[in-house]
PDB file of C-alpha atoms and ligand atoms in Angstrom:
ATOM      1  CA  UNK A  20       0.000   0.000   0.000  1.00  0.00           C
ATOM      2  CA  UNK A  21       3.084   2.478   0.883  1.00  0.00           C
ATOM      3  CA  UNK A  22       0.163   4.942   2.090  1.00  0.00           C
ATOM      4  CA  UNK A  23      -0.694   4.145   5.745  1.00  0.00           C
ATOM      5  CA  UNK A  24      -0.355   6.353   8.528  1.00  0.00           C
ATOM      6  CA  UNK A  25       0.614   5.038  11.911  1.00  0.00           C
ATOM      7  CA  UNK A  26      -1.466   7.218  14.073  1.00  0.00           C
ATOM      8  CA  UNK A  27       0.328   5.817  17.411  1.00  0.00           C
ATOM      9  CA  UNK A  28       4.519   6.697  17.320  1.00  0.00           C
ATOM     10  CA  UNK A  29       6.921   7.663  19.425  1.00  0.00           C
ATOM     11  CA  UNK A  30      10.428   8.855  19.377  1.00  0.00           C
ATOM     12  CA  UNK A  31      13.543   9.399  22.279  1.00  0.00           C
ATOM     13  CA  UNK A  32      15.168   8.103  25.201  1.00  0.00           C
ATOM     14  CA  UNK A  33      11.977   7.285  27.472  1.00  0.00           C
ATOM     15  CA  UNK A  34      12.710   4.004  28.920  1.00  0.00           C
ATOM     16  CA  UNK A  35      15.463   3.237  31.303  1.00  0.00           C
ATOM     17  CA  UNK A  36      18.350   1.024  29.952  1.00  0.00           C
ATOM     18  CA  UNK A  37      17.161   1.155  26.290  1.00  0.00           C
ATOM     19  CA  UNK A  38      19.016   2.868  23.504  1.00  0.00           C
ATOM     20  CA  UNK A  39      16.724   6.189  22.415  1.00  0.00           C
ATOM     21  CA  UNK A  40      14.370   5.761  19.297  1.00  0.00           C
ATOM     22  CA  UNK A  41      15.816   7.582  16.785  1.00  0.00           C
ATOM     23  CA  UNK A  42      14.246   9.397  14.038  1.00  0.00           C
ATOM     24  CA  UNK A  43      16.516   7.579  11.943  1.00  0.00           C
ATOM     25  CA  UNK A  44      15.505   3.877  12.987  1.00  0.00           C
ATOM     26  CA  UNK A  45      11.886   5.055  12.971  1.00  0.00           C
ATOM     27  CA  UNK A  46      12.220   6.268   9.521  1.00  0.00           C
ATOM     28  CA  UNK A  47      13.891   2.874   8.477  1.00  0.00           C
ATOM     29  CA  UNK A  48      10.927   0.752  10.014  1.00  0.00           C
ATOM     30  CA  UNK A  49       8.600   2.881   8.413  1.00  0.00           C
ATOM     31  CA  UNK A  50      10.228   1.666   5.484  1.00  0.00           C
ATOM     32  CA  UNK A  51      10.274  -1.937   5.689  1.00  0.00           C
ATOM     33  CA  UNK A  52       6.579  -1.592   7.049  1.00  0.00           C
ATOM     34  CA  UNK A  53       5.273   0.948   4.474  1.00  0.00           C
ATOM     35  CA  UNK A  54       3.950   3.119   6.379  1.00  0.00           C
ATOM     36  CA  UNK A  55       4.181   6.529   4.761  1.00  0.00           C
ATOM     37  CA  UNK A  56       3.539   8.918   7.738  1.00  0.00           C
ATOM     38  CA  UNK A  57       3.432   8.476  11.599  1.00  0.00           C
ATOM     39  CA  UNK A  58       1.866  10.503  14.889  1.00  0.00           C
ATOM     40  CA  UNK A  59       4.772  11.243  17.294  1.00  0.00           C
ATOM     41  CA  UNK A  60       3.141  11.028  20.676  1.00  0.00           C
ATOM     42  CA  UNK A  61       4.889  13.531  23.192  1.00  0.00           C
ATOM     43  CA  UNK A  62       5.175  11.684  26.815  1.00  0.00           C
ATOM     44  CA  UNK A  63       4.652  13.728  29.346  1.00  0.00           C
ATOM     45  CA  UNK A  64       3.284  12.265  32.403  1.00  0.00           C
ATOM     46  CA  UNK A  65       5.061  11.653  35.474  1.00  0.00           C
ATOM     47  CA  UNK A  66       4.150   7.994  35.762  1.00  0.00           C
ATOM     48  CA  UNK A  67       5.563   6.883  32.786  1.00  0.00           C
ATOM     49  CA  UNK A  68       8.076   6.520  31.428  1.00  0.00           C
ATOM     50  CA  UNK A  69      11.536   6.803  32.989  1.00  0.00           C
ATOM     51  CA  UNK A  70      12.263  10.298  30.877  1.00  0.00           C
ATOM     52  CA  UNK A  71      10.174  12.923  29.482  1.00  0.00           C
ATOM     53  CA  UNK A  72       9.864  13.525  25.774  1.00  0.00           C
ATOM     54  CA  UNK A  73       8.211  16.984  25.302  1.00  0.00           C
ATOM     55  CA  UNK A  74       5.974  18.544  22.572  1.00  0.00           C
ATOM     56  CA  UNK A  75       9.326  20.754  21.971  1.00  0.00           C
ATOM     57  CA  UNK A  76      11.811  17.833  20.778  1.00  0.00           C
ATOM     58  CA  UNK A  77       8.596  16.148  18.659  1.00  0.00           C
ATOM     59  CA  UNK A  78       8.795  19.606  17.076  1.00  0.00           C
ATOM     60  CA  UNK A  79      12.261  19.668  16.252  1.00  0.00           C
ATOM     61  CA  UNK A  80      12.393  16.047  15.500  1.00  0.00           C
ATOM     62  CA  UNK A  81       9.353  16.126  13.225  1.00  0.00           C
ATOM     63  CA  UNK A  82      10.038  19.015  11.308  1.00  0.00           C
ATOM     64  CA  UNK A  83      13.340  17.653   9.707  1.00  0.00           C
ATOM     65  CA  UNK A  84      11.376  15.139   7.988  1.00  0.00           C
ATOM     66  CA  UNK A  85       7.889  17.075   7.866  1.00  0.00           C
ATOM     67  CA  UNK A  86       6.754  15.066   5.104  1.00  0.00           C
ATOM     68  CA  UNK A  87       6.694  11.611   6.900  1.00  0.00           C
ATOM     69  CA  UNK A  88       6.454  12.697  10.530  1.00  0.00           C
ATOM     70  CA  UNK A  89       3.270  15.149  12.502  1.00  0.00           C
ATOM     71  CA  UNK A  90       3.988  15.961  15.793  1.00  0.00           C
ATOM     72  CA  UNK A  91       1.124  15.921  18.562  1.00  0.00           C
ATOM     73  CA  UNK A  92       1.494  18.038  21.393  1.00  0.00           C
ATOM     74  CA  UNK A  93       1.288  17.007  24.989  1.00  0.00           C
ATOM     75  CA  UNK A  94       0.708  18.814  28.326  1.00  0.00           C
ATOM     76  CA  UNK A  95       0.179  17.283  31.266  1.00  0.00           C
ATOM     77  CA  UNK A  96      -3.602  18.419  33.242  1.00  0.00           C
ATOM     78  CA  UNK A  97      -1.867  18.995  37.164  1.00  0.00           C
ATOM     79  CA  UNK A  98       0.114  21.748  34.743  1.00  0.00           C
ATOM     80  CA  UNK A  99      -1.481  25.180  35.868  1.00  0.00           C
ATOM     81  CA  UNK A 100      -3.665  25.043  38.103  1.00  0.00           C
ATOM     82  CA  UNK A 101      -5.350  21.840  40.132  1.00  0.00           C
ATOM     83  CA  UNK A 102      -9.228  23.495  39.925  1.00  0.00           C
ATOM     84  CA  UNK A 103      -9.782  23.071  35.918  1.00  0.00           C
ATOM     85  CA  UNK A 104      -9.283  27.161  35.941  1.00  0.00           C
ATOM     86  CA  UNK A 105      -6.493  26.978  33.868  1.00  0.00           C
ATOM     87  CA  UNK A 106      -6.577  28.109  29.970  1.00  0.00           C
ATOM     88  CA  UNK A 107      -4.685  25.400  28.086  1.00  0.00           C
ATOM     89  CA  UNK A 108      -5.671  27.144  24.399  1.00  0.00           C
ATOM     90  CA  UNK A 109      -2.796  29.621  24.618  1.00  0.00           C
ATOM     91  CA  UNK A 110      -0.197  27.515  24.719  1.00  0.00           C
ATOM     92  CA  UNK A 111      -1.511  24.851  22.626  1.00  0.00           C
ATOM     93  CA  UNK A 112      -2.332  27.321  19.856  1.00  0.00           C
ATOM     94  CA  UNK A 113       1.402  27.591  19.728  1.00  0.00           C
ATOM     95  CA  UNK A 114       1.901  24.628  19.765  1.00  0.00           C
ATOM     96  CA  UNK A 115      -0.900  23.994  16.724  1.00  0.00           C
ATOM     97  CA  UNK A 116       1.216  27.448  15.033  1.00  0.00           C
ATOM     98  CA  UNK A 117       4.322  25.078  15.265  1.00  0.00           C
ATOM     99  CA  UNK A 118       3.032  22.668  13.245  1.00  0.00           C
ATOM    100  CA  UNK A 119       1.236  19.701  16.172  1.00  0.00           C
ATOM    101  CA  UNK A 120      -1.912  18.517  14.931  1.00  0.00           C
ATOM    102  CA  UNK A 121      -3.641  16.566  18.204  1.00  0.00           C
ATOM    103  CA  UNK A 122      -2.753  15.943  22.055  1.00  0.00           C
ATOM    104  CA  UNK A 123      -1.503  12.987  23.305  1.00  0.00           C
ATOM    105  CA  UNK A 124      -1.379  10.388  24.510  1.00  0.00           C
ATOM    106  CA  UNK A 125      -2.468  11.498  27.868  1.00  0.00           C
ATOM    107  CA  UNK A 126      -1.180   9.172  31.075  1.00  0.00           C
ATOM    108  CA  UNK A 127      -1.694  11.246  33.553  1.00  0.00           C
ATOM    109  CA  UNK A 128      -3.277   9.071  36.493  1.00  0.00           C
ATOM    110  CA  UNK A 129      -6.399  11.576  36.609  1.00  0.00           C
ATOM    111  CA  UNK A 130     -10.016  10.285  36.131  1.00  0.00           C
ATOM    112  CA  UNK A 131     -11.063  11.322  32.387  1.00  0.00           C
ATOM    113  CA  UNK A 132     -13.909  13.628  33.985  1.00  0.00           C
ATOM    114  CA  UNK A 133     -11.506  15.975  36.266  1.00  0.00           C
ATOM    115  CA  UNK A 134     -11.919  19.405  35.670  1.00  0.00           C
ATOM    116  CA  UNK A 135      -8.378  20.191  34.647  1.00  0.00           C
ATOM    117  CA  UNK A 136      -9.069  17.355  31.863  1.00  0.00           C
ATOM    118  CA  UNK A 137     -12.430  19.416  30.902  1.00  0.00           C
ATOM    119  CA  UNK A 138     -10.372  22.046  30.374  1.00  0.00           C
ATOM    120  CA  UNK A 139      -7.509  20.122  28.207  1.00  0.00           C
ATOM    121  CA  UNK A 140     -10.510  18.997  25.753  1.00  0.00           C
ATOM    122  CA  UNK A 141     -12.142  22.644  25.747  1.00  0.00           C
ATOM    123  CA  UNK A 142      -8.888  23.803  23.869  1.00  0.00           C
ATOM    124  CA  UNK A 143      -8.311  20.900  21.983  1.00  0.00           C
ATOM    125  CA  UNK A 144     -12.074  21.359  20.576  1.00  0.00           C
ATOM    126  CA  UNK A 145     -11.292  25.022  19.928  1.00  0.00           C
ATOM    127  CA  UNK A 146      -8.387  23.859  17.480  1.00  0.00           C
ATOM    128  CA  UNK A 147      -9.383  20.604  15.989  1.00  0.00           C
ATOM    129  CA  UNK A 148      -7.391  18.990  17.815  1.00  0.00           C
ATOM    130  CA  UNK A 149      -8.155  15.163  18.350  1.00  0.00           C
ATOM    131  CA  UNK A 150      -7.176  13.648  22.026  1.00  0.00           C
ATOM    132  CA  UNK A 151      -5.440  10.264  22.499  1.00  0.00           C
ATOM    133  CA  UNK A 152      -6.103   8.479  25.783  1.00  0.00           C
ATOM    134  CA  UNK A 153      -4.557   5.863  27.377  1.00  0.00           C
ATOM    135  CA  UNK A 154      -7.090   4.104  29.510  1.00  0.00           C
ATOM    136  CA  UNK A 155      -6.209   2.017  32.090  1.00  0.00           C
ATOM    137  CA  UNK A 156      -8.223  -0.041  34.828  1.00  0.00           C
ATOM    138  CA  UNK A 157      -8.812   2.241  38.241  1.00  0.00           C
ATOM    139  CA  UNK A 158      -6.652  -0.425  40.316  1.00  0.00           C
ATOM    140  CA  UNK A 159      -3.298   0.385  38.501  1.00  0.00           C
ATOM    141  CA  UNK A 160      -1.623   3.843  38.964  1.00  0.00           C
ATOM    142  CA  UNK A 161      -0.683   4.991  35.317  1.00  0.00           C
ATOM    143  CA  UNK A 162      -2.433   5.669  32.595  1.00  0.00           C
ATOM    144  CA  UNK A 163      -5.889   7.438  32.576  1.00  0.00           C
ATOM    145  CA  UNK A 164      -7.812   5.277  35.325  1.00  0.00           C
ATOM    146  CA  UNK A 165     -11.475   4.392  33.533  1.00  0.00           C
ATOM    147  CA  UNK A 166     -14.066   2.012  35.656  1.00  0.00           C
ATOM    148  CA  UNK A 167     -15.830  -0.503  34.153  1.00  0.00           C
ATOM    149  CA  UNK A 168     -17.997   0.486  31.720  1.00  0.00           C
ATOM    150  CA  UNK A 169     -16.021   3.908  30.687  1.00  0.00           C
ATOM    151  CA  UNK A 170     -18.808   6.121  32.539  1.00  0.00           C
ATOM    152  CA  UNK A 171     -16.373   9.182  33.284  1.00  0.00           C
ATOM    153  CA  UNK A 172     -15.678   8.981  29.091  1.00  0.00           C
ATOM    154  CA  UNK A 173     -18.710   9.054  28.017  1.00  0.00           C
ATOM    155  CA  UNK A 174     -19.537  12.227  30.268  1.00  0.00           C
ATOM    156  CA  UNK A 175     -16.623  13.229  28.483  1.00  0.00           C
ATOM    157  CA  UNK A 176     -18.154  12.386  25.173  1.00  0.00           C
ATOM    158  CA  UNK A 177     -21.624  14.278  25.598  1.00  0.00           C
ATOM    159  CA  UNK A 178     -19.987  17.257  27.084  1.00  0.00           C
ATOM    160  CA  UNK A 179     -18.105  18.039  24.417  1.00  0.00           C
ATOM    161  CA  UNK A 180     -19.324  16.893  21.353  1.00  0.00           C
ATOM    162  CA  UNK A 181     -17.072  18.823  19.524  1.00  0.00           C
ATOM    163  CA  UNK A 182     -13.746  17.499  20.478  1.00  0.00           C
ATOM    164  CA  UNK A 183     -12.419  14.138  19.448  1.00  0.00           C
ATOM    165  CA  UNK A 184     -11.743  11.156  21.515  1.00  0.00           C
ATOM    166  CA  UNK A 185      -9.607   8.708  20.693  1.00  0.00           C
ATOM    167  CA  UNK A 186      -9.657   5.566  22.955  1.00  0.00           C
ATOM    168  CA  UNK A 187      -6.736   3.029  23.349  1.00  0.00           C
ATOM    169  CA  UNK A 188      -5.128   0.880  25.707  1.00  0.00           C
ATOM    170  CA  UNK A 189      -6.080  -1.716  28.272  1.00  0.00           C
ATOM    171  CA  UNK A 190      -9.075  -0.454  29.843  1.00  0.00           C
ATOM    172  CA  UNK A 191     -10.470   0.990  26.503  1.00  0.00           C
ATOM    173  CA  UNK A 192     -10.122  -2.674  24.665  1.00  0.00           C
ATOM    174  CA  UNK A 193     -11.348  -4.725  27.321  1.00  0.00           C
ATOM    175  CA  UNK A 194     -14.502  -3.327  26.478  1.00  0.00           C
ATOM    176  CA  UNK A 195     -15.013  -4.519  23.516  1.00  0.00           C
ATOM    177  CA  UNK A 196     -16.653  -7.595  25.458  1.00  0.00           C
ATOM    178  CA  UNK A 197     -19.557  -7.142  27.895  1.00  0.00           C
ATOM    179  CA  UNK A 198     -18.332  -9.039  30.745  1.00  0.00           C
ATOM    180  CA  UNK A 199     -15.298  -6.823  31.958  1.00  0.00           C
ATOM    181  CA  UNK A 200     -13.617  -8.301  35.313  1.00  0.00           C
ATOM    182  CA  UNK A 201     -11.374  -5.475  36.288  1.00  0.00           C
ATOM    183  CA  UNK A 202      -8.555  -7.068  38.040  1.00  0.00           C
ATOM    184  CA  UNK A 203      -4.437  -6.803  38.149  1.00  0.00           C
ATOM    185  CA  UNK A 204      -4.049  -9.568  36.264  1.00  0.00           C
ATOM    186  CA  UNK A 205      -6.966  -9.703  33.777  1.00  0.00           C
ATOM    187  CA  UNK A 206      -5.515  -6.441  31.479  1.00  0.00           C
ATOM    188  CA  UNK A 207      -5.255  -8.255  28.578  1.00  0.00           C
ATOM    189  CA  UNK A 208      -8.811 -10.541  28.632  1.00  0.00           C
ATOM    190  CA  UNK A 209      -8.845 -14.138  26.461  1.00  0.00           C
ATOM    191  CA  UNK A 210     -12.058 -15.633  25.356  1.00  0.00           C
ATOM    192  CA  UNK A 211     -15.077 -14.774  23.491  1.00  0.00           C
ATOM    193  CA  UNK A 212     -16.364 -11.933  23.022  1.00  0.00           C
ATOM    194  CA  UNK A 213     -19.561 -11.353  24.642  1.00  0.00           C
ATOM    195  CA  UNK A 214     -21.843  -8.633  23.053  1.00  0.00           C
ATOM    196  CA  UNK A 215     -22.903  -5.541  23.584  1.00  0.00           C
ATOM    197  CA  UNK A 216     -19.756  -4.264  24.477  1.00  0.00           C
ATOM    198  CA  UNK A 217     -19.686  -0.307  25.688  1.00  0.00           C
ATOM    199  CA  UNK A 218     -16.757   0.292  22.889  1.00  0.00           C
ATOM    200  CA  UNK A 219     -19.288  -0.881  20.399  1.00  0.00           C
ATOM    201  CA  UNK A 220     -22.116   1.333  21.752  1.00  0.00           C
ATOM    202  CA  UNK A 221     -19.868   4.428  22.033  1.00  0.00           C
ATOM    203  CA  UNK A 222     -18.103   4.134  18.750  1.00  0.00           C
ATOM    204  CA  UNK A 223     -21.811   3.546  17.338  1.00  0.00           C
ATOM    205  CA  UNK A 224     -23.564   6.359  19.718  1.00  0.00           C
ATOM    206  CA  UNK A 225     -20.980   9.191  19.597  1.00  0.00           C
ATOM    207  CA  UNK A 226     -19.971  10.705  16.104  1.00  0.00           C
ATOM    208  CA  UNK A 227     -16.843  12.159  18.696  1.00  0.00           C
ATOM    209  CA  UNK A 228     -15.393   8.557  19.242  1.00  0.00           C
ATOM    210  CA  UNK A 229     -12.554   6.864  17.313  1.00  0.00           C
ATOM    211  CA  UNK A 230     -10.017   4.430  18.428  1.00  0.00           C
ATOM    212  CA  UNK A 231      -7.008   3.221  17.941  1.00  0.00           C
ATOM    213  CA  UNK A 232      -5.786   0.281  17.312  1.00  0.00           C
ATOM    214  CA  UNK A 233      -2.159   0.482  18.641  1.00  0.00           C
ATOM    215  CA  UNK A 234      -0.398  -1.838  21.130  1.00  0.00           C
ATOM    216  CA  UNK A 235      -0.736  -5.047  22.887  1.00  0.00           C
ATOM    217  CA  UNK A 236      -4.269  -3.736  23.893  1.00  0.00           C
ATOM    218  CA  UNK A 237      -5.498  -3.532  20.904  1.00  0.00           C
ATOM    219  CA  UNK A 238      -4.049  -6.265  19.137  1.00  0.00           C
ATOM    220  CA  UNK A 239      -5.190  -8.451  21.616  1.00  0.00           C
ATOM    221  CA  UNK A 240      -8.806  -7.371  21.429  1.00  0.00           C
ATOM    222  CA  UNK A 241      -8.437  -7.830  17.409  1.00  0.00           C
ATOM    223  CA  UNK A 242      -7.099 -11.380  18.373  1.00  0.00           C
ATOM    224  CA  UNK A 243      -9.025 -13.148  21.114  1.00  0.00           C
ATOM    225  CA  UNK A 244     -12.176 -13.587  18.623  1.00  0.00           C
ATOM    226  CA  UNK A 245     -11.577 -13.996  15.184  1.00  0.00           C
ATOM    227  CA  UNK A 246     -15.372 -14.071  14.241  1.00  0.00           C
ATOM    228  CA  UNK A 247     -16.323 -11.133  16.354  1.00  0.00           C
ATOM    229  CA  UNK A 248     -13.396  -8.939  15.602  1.00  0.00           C
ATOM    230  CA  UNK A 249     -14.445  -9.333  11.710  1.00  0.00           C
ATOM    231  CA  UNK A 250     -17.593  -8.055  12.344  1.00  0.00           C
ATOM    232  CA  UNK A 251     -16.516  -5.256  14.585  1.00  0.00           C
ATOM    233  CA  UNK A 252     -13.983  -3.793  12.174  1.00  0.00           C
ATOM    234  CA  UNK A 253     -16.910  -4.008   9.385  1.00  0.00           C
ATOM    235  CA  UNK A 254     -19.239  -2.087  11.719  1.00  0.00           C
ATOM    236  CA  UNK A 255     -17.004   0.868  12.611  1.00  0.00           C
ATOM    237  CA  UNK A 256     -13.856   0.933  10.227  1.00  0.00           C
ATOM    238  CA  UNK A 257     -14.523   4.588   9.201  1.00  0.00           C
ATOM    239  CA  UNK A 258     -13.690   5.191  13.598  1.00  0.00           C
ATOM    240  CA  UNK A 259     -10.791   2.805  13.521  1.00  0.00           C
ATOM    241  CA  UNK A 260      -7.303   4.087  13.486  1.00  0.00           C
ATOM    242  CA  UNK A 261      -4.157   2.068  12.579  1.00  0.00           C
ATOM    243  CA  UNK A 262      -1.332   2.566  15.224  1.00  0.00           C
ATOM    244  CA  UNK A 263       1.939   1.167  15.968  1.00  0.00           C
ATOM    245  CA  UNK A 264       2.910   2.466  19.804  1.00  0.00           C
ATOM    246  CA  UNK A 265       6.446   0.576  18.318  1.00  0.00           C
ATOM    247  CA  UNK A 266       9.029   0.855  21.079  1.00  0.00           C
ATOM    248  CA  UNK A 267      12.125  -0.307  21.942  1.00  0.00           C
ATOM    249  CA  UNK A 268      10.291  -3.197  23.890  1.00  0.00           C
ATOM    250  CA  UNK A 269       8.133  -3.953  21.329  1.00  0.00           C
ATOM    251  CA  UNK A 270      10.040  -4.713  18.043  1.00  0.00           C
ATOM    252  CA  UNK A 271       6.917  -6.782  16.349  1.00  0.00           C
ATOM    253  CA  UNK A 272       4.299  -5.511  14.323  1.00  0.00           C
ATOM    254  CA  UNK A 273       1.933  -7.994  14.152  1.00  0.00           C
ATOM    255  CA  UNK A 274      -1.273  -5.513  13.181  1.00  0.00           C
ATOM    256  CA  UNK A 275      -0.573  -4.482   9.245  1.00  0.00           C
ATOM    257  CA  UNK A 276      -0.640  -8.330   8.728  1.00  0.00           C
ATOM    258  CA  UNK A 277      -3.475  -8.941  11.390  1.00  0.00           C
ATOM    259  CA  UNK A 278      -5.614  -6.446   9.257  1.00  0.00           C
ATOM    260  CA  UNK A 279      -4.890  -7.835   5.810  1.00  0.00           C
ATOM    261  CA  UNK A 280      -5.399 -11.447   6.940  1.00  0.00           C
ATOM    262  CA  UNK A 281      -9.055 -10.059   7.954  1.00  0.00           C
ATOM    263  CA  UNK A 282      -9.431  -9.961   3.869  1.00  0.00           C
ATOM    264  CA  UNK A 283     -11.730  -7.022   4.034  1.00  0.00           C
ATOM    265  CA  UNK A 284     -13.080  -4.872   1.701  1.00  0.00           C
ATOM    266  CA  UNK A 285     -10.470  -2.378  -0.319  1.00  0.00           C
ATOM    267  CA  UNK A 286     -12.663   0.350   1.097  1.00  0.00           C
ATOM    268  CA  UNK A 287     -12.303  -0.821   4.936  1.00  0.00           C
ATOM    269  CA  UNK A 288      -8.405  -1.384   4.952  1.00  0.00           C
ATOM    270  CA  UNK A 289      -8.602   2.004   3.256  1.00  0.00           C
ATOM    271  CA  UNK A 290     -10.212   3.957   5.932  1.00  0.00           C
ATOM    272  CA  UNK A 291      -8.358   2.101   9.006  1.00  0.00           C
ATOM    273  CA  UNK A 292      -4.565   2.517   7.385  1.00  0.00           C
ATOM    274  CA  UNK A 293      -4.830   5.578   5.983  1.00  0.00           C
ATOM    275  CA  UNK A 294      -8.262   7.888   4.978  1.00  0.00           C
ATOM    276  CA  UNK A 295      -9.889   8.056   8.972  1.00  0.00           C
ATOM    277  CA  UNK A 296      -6.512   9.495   9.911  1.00  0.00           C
ATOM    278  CA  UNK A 297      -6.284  11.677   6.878  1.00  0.00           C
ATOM    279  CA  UNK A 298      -9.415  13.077   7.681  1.00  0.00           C
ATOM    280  CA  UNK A 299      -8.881  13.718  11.613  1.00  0.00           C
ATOM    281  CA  UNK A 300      -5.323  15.224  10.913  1.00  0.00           C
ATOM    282  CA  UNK A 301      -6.635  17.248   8.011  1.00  0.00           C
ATOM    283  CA  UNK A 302      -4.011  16.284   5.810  1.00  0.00           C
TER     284      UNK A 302
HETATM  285 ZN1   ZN B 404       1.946   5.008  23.281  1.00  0.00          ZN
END
């Protein structure tokens, strides 16, 4: 295809003990993968990882390459204020004026309903920019903690209908089945899928919803029900985005062939790889 757009990258020293991911080696597996143009997600929580990577190196890094690399930016929600009174649009409309098309991924350990988060998706609404989350069960202490169910989300979603959500990780793709356990050691659910699960109802109820498809989290979801995930990808491709999260820890792939082995319709691979992202990037 040569045109698909990993909407889930990263880039820099972030993990303790690893060599930094260079633009260079991301560029390369582009390459071999085919994938034309990638997200670089800023990391900027405290929790994870081991070093910062800020929206100011993405900027720097991305714009050496501008053609094959967008930059996102990323500020953590404690930053301000801790009452939800703080204006994020000032210094995210620089950001947007430096070229960063979208926030994320946020992993701050703050419920998605907090007021400081309200404010975060106010701005981001203001300048189109789309949000990436990564959702993880209350009981561990990184990532954005979501209950069962995603209740504090879909708040989220109804509040402001004009800024775009885009789910991922463990908590978000656990949901894809109806009978979520929320426990330490069930991230990563096997087994059937049971139906209705709330992903499925938000991605169908909420024109605001998209996910993506990056990581273990997703892949597994994809994975654990052949049958089901067919008919899920059929149902909602033009909300699906195609994402790496490729790290240093994680030198597989396994999604671009997952996808294709699905043997879907020209117009579905379309949308997921490439056109949904096209569209929420405006590119
Ligand atoms: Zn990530």
């Amino acid at each position: 295809m040569g045109r698909i757009i990993d909407f889930h990258a990263h880039l820099g020293k972030v993990i303790y003990g690893y060599p930094a991911l260079t633009v260079d080696k991301l560029l390369k597996f582009m390459d071999r993968r085919g994938i034309e143009k990638s997200v670089i997600l800023p990391l900027v929580a405290p929790e994870e990882e081991d070093y910062y990577y800020t929206t100011e190196q993405a900027v720097e890094d991305c714009a050496k390459h501008a053609d094959r690399l967008i930059p996102f930016a990323n500020i953590d929600p404690r930053r301000g204020s801790n009452d939800g009174a703080y204006d994020f649009y000032p210094v995210l409309k620089e950001y947007a004026d430096m070229g960063c098309r979208g926030l994320g991924e946020i992993l701050a350990n703050v419920p998605a309903n907090d007021p400081r988060m309200k404010a975060l998706y106010r701005a981001c609404g203001m300048l189109n920019f789309p949000v990436v989350f990564d959702f993880r069960m209350a009981i561990f202490r990184t990532g954005v903690p979501e209950p069962a169910g995603l209740p504090n989300l879909e708040e989220c979603l109804r509040e402001f209908p004009g800024t775009v959500f885009v789910g991922h990780g463990p908590a978000w793709w656990a949901e894809i089945s109806a009978d979520v356990k929320q426990s330490a050691d069930n991230a990563y659910p096997q087994g059937k899928i049971v139906p209705t699960g709330r992903i499925d109802y938000l991605l169908e109820k909420y024109p605001n919803m998209y996910a993506d498809l990056s990581a273990h989290s997703g892949y597994n979801a994809l994975t654990r029900d052949k049958d089901y995930s067919k008919k899920f990808m059929r149902k909602h491709y033009r909300k699906l985005l195609f994402g790496t999260d490729w790290f240093v820890r994680n030198e597989k792939t396994l999604m671009i062939d997952l996808i294709r082995s699905m043997k879907l319709p020209e117009e579905i691979e379309e949308s997921v790889f490439s056109k949904n992202a096209r569209t929420l990037l405006g590119i």
